mmCIF file of C-alpha atoms in Angstrom:
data_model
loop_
_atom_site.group_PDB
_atom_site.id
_atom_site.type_symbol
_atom_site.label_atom_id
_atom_site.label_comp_id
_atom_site.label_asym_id
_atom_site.label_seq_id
_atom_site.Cartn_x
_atom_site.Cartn_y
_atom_site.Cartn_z
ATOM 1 C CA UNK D 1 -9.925 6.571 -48.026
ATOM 2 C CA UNK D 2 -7.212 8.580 -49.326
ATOM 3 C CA UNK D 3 -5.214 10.851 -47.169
ATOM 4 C CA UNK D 4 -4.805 14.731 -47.991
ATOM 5 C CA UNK D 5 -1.621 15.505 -47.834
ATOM 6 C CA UNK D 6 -0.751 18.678 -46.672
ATOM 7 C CA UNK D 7 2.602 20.702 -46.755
ATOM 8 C CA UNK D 8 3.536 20.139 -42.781
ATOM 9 C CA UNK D 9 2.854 16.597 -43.569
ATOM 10 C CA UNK D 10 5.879 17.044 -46.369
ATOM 11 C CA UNK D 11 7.910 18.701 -44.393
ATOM 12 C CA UNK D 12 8.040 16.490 -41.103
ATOM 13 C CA UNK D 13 8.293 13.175 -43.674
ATOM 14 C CA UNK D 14 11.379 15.096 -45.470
ATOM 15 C CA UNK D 15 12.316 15.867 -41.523
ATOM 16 C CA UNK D 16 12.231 11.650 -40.708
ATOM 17 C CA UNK D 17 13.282 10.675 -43.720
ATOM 18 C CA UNK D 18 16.412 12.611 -43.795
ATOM 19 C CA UNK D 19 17.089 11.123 -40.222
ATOM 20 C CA UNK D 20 16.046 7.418 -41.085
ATOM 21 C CA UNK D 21 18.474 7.902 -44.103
ATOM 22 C CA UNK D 22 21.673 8.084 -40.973
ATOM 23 C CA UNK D 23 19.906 4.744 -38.952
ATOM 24 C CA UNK D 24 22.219 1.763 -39.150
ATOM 25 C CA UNK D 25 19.567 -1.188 -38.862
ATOM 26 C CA UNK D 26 21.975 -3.764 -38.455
ATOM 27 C CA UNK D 27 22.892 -1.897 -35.193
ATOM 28 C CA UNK D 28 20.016 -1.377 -34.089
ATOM 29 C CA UNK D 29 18.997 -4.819 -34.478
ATOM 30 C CA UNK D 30 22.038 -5.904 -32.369
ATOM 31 C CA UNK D 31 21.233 -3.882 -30.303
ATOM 32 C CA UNK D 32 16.840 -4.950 -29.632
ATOM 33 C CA UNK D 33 18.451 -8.440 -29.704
ATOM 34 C CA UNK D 34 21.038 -7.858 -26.639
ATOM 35 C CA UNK D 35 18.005 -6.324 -25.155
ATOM 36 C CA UNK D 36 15.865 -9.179 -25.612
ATOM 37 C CA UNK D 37 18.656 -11.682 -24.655
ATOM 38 C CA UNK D 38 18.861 -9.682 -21.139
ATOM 39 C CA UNK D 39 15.266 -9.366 -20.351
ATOM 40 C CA UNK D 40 14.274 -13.384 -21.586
ATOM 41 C CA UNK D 41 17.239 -13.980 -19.040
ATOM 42 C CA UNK D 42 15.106 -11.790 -16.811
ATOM 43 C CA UNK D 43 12.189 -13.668 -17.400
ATOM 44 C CA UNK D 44 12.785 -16.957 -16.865
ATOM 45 C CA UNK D 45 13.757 -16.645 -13.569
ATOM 46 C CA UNK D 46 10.863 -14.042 -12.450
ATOM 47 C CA UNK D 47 8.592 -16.399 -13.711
ATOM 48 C CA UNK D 48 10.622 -19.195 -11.362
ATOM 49 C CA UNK D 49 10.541 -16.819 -8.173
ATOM 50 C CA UNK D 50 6.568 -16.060 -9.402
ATOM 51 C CA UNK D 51 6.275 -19.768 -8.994
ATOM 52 C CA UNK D 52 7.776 -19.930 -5.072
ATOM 53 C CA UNK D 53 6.323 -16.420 -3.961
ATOM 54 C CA UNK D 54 2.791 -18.139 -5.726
ATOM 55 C CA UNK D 55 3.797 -20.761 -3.554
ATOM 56 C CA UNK D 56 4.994 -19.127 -0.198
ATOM 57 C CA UNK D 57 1.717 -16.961 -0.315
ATOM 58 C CA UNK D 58 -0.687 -20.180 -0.364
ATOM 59 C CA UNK D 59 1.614 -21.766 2.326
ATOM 60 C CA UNK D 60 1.139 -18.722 4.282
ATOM 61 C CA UNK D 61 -2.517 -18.138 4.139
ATOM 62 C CA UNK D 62 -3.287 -21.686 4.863
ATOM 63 C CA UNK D 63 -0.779 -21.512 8.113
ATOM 64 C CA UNK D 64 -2.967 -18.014 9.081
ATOM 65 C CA UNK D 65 -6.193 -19.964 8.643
ATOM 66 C CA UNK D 66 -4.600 -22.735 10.734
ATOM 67 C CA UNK D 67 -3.226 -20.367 13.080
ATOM 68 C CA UNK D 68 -6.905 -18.466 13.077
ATOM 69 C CA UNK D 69 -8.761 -22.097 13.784
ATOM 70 C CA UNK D 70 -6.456 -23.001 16.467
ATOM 71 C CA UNK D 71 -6.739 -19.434 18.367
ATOM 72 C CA UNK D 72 -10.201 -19.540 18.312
ATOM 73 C CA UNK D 73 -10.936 -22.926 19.367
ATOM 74 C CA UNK D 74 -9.008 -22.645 22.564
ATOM 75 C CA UNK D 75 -10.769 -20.967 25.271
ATOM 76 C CA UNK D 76 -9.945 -17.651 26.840
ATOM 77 C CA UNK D 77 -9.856 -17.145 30.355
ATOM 78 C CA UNK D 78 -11.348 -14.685 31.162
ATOM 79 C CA UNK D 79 -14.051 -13.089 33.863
ATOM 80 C CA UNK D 80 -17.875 -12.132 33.218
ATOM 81 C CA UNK D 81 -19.831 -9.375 35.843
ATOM 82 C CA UNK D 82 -23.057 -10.091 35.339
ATOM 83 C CA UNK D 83 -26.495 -7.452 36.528
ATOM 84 C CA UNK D 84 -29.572 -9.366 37.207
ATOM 85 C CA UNK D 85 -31.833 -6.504 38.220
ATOM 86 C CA UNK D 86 -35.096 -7.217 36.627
ATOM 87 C CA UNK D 87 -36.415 -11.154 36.100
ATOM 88 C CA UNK D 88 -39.368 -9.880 33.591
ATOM 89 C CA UNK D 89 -36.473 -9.139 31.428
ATOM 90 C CA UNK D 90 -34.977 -11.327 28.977
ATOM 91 C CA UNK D 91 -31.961 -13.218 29.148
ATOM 92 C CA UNK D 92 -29.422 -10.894 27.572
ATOM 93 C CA UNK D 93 -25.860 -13.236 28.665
ATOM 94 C CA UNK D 94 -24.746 -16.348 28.252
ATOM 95 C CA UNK D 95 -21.411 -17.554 28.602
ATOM 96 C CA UNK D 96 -20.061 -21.255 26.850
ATOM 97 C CA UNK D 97 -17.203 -22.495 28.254
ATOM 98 C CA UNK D 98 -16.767 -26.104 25.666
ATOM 99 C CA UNK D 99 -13.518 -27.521 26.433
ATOM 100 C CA UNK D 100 -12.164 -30.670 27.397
ATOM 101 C CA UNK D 101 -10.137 -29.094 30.232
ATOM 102 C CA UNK D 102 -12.716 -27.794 32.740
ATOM 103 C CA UNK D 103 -10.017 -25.652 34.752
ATOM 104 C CA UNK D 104 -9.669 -23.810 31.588
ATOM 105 C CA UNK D 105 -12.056 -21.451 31.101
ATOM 106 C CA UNK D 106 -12.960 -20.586 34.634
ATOM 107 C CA UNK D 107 -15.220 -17.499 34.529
ATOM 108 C CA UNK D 108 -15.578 -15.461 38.195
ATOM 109 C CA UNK D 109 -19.757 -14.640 38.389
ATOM 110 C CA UNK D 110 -20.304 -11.972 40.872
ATOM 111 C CA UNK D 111 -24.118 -11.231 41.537
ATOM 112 C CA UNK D 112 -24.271 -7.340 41.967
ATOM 113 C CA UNK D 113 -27.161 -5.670 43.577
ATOM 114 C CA UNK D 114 -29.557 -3.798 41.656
ATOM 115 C CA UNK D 115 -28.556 -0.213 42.471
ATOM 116 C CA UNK D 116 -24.366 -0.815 41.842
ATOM 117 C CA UNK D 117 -25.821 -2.142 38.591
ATOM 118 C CA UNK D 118 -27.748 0.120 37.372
ATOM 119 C CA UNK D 119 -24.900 2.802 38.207
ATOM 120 C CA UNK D 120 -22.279 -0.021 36.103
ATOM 121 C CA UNK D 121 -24.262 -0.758 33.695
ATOM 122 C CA UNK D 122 -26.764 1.626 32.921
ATOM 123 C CA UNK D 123 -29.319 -0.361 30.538
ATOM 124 C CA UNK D 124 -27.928 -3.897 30.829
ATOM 125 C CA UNK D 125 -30.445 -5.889 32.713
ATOM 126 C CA UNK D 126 -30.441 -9.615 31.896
ATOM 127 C CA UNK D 127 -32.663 -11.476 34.104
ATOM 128 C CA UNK D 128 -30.521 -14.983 33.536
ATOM 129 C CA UNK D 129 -27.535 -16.115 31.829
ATOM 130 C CA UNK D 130 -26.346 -19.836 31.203
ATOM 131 C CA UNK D 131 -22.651 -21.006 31.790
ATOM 132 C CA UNK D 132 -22.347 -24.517 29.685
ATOM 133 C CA UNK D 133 -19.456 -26.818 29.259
ATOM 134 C CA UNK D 134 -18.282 -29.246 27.367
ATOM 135 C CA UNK D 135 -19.069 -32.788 29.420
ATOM 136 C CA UNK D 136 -15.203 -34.384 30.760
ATOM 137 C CA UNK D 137 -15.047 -38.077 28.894
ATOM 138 C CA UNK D 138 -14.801 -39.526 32.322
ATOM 139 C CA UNK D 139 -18.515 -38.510 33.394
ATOM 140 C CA UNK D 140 -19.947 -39.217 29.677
ATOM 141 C CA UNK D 141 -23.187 -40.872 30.719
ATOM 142 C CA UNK D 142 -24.182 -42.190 27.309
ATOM 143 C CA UNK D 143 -25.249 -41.098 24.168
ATOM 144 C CA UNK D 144 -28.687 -40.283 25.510
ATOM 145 C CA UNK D 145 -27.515 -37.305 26.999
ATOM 146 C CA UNK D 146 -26.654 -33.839 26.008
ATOM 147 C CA UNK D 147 -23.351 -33.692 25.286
ATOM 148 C CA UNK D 148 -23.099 -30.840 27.423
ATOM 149 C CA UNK D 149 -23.632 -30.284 31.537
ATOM 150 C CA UNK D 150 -25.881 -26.790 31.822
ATOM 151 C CA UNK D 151 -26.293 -25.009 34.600
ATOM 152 C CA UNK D 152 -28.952 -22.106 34.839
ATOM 153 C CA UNK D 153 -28.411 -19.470 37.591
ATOM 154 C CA UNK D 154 -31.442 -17.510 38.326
ATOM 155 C CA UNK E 1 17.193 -5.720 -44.452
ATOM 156 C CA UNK E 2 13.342 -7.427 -44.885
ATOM 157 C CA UNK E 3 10.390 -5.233 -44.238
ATOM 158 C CA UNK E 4 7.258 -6.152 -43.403
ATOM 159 C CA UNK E 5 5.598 -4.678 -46.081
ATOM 160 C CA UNK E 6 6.712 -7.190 -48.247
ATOM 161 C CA UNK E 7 6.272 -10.128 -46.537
ATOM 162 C CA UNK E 8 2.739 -12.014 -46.824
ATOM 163 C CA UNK E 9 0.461 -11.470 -43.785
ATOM 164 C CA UNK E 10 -0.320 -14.481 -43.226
ATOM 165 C CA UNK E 11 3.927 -15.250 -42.632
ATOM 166 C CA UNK E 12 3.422 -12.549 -39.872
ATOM 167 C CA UNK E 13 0.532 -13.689 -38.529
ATOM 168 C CA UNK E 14 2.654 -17.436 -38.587
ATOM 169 C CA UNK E 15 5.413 -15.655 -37.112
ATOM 170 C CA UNK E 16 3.441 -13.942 -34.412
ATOM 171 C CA UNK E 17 1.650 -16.963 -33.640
ATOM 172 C CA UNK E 18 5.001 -18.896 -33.193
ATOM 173 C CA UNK E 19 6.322 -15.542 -30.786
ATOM 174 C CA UNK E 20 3.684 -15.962 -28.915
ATOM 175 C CA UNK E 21 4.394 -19.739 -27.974
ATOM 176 C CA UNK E 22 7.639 -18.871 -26.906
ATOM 177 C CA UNK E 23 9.809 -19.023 -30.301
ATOM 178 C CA UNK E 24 12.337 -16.303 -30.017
ATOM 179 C CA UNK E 25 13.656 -16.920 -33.602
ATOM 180 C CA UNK E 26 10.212 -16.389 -34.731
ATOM 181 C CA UNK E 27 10.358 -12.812 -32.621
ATOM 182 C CA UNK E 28 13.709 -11.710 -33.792
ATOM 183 C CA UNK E 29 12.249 -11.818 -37.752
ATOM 184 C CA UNK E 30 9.483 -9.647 -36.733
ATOM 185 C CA UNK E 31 11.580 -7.815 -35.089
ATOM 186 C CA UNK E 32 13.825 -7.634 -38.338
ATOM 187 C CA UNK E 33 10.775 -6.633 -40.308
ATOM 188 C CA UNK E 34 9.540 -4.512 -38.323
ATOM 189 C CA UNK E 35 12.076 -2.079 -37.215
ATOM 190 C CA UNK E 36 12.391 0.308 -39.818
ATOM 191 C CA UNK E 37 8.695 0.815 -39.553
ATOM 192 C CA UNK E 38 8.955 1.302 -35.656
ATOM 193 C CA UNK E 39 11.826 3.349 -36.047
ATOM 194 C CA UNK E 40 9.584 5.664 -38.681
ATOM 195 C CA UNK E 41 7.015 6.351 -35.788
ATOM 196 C CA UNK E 42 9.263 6.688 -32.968
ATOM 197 C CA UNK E 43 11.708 9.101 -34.904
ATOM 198 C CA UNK E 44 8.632 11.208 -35.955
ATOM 199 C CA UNK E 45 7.275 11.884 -32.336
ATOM 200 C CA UNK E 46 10.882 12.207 -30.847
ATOM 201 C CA UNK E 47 12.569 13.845 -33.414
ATOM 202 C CA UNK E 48 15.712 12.246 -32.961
ATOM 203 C CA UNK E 49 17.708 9.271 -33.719
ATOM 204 C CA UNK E 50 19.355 8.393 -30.175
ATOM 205 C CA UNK E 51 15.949 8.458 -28.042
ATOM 206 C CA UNK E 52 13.996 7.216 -30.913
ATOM 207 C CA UNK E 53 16.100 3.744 -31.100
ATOM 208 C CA UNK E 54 15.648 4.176 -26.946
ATOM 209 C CA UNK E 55 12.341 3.830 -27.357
ATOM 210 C CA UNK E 56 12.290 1.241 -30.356
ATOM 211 C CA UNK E 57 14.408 -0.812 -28.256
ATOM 212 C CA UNK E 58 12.169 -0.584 -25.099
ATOM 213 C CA UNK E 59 9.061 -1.251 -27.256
ATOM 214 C CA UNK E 60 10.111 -4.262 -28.583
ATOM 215 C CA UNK E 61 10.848 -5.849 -25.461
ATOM 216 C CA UNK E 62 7.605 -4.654 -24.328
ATOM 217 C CA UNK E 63 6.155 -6.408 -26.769
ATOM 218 C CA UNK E 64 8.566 -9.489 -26.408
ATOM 219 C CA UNK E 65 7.496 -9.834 -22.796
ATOM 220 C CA UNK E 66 4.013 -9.566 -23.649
ATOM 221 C CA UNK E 67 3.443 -11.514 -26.740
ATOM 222 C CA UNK E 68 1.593 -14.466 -25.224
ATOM 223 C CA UNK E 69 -0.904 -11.312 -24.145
ATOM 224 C CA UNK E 70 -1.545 -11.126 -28.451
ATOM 225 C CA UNK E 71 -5.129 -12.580 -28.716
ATOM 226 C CA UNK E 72 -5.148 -12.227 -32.631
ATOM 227 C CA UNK E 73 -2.053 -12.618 -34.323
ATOM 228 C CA UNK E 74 -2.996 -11.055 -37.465
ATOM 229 C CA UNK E 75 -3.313 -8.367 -36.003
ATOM 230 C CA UNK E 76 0.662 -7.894 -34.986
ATOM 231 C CA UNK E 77 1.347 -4.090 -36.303
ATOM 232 C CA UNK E 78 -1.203 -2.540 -35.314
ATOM 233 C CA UNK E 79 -0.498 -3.555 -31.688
ATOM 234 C CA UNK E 80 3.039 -3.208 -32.096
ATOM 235 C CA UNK E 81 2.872 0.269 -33.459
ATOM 236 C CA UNK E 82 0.563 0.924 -30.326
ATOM 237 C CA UNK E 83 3.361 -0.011 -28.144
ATOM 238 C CA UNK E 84 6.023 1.592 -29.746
ATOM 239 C CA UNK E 85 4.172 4.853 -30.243
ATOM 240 C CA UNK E 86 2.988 4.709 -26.367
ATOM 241 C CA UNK E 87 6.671 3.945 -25.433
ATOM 242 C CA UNK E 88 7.962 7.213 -27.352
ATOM 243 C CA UNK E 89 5.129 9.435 -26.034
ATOM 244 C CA UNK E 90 5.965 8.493 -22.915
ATOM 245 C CA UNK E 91 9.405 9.166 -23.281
ATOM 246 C CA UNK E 92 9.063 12.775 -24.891
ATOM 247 C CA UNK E 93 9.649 14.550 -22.139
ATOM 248 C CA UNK E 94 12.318 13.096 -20.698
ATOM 249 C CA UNK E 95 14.086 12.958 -24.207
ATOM 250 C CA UNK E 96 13.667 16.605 -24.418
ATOM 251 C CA UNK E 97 14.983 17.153 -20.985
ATOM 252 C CA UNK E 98 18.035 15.600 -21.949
ATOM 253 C CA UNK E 99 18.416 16.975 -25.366
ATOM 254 C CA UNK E 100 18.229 20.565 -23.722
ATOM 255 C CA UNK E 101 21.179 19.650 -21.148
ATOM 256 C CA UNK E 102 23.129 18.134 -23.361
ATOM 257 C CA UNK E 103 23.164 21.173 -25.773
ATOM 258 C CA UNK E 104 23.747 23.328 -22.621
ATOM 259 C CA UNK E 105 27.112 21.570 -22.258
ATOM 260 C CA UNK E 106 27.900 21.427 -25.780
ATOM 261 C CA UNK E 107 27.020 25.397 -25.933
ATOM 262 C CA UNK E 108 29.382 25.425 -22.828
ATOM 263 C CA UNK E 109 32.562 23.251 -24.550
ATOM 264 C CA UNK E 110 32.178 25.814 -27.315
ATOM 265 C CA UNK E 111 32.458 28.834 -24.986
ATOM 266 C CA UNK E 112 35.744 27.346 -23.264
ATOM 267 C CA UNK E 113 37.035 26.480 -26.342
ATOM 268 C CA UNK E 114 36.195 29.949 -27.728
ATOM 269 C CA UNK E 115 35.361 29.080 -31.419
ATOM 270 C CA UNK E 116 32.582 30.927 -32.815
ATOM 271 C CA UNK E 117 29.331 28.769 -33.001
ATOM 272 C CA UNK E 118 29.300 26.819 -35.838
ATOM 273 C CA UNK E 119 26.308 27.658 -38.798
ATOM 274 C CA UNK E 120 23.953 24.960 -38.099
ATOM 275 C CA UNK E 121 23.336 22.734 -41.555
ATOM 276 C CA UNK E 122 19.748 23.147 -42.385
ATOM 277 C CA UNK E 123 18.747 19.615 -41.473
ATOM 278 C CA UNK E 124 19.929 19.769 -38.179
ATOM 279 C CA UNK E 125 18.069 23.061 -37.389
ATOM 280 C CA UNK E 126 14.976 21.383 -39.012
ATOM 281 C CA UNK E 127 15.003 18.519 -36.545
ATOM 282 C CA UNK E 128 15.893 20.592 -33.694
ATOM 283 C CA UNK E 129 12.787 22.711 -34.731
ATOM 284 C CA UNK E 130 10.619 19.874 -35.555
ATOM 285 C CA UNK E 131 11.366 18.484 -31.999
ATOM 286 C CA UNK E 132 10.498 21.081 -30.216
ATOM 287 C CA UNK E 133 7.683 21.359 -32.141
ATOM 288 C CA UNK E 134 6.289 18.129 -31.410
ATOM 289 C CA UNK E 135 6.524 18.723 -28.140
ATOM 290 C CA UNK E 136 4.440 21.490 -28.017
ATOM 291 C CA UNK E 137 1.613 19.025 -29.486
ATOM 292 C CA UNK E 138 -0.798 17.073 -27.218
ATOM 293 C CA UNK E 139 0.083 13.551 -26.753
ATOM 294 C CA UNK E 140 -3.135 12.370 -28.850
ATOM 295 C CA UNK E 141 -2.348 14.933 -31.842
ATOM 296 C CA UNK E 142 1.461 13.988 -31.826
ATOM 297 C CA UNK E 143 0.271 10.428 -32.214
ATOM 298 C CA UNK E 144 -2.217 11.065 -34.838
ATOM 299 C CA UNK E 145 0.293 13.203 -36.963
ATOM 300 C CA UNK E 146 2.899 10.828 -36.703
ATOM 301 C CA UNK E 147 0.461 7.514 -37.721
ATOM 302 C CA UNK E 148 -0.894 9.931 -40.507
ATOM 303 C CA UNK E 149 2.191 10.551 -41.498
ATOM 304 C CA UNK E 150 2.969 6.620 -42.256
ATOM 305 C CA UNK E 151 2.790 6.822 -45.990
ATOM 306 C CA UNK E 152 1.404 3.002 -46.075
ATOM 307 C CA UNK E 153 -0.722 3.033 -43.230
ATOM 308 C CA UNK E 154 -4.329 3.215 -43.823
ATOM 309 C CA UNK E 155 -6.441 5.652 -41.822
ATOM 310 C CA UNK E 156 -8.597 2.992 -40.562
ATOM 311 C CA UNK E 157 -5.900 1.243 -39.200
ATOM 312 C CA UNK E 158 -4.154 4.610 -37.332
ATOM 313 C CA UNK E 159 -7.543 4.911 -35.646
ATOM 314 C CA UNK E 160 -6.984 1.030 -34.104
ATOM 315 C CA UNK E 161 -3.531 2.332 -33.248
ATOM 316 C CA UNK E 162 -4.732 4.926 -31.545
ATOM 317 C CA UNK E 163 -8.017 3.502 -30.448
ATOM 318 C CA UNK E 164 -10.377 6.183 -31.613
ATOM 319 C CA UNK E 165 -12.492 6.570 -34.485
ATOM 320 C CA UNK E 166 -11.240 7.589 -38.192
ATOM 321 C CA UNK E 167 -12.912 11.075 -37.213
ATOM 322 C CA UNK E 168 -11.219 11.695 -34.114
ATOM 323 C CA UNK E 169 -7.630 11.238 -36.179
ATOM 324 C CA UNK E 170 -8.822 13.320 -38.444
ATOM 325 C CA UNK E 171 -9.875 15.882 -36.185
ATOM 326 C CA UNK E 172 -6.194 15.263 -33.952
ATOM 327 C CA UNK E 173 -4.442 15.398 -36.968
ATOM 328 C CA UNK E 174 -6.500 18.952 -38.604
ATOM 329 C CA UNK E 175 -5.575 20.380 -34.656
ATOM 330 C CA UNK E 176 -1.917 18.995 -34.655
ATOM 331 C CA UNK E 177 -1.347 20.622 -38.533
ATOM 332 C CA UNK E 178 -2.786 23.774 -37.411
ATOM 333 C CA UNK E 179 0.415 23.887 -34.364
ATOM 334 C CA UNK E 180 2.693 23.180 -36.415
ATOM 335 C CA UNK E 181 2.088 25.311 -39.163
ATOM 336 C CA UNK E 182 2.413 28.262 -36.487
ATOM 337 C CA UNK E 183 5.378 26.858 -34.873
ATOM 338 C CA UNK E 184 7.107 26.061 -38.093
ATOM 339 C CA UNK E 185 6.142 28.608 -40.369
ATOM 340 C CA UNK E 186 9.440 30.209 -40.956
ATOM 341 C CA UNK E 187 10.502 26.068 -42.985
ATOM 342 C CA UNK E 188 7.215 26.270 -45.085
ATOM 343 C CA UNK E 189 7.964 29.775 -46.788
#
């Protein structure tokens, strides 16, 4: 496809040409390479410092995730008010305590009565909860069993 | 001085292939082939020869840092011309920023010197016009004048530069003509 060539086209090529025609190449040549020389110097160690930020970033997520596993297989301590107002209700709490240390954990129940409840705790009525924990090695009774002790409050 | 148009293109594709793995000898001879040709475009959007080898400068290590990026090596100028034509759009502004303070102080020497302004040689007020009126020129229809204006450089292959169709050139280019025309009218009588 041939291109029309029109007279601004003539005059901006006479414009560039005249220009180009003052370029020393062998300058500017010497002067891309120093360029290049800087930023391959550049380079080479960003791509070294990639390598140990690629490598302080895995370090660090896997610590979080460790960090993360370890926080939330401790137990909290913590305390639980629980409403047991209506027993044709169902059971709406239950609280686990699973840990190998049972004076860890310790949760303070207080049974409320129905009216200090209702004005607490508005539409909350459980009728039962269940407080489990996990069984201490010294009262394992066998494999038979649950591993776990319940015990139901009603 | 080489230049790349003639040199085989299957020695640049070799050449850019080589780059690409890391060979900086092989980089430096495109570079030597190529820098008259990036030079062309960058001088024709920015009008003059300081920002122009700016931007040459800072498109070829653009392109040096990005090389392995080059999925077909064949295909070397027209992705190098993209670069360097980006890299002197981007920098029109700023070049024209600096242009106008810098002839502020000259303007200002002259004053305290108190000679009478020199008669500017025709060239100079050519490329000062030109510059300007480039400017004034949307960044797709600078492009597409400048690319057209590469005597060698297909149409087709402007349009992959500027990664539109042959029509949309054409159109930037008929827009860019009509500008410039108005802008430069008193050089075409």
């Amino acid at each position: 496809m041939n291109k029309k060539i029109d007279k601004i086209d003539i005059l901006l090529r006479r414009n560039t040409t005249e220009q180009l025609a003052g370029v020393d190449f062998d300058d500017l040549n010497a002067a891309i390479s120093g360029r290049l020389d800087k930023a391959q110097q550049r380079r080479t160690p960003a791509t070294k410092s990639t390598k140990v930020f690629k490598i302080a970033k895995v370090t660090a997520a896997a610590a979080a995730v460790f960090i993360i596993v370890m926080v939330s297989s401790t137990e909290k301590k913590g305390s639980a008010t629980v409403a047991f107002i209506n027993p044709s209700d169902r059971a709406q709490v239950q609280v686990n305590i699973a840990d190998r240390d049972s004076s860890r954990g310790k949760s303070t129940v207080r049974i409320i009565d129905s009216e200090t409840a209702r004005k607490q705790q508005d539409k909350i009525r459980p009728n039962w909860f269940v407080i489990s924990r996990a069984e201490p090695e010294s009262t394992n009774n066998g494999a038979d069993r649950d591993v776990r002790d319940t015990v139901c409050l009603f | 001085m080489k230049e790349a148009q003639k040199v085989k293109i299957s020695d640049i594709e070799r050449l850019a292939e080589a780059s690409s793995r890391g060979n900086r000898d092989a980089f430096d001879e495109l570079v030597e082939l190529y820098q008259r040709r990036a030079m062309q475009v960058a001088l024709a959007i920015l009008g003059n020869v300081d920002e122009a080898a700016e931007a040459v400068q800072a498109g070829f290590v653009k392109a040096y840092m990005s090389i392995e990026k080059l999925r077909e090596p064949g295909r070397f100028e027209i992705w190098l011309l993209r670069i360097i034509s980006n890299t002197a759009i981007s920098q029109r502004k700023a070049a024209w920023r600096r242009a106008e303070s810098a002839k502020v102080a000259d303007c200002r020497r002259q004053e305290k010197k108190t000679f009478s302004p020199a008669q500017k040689v025709d060239a100079e007020d050519l490329r000062e016009a030109v510059q300007k009126a480039m400017l004034r020129l949307s960044k797709k229809e600078a492009k597409a004048i400048t690319l057209f204006g590469l005597e060698d450089l297909p149409q087709k292959q402007a349009a992959e530069i500027m990664g539109c169709s042959v029509q949309a050139v054409r159109w930037h280019v008929f827009r860019a003509r009509q500008k410039l025309k108005v802008l430069l009218r008193k050089y075409l009588e």
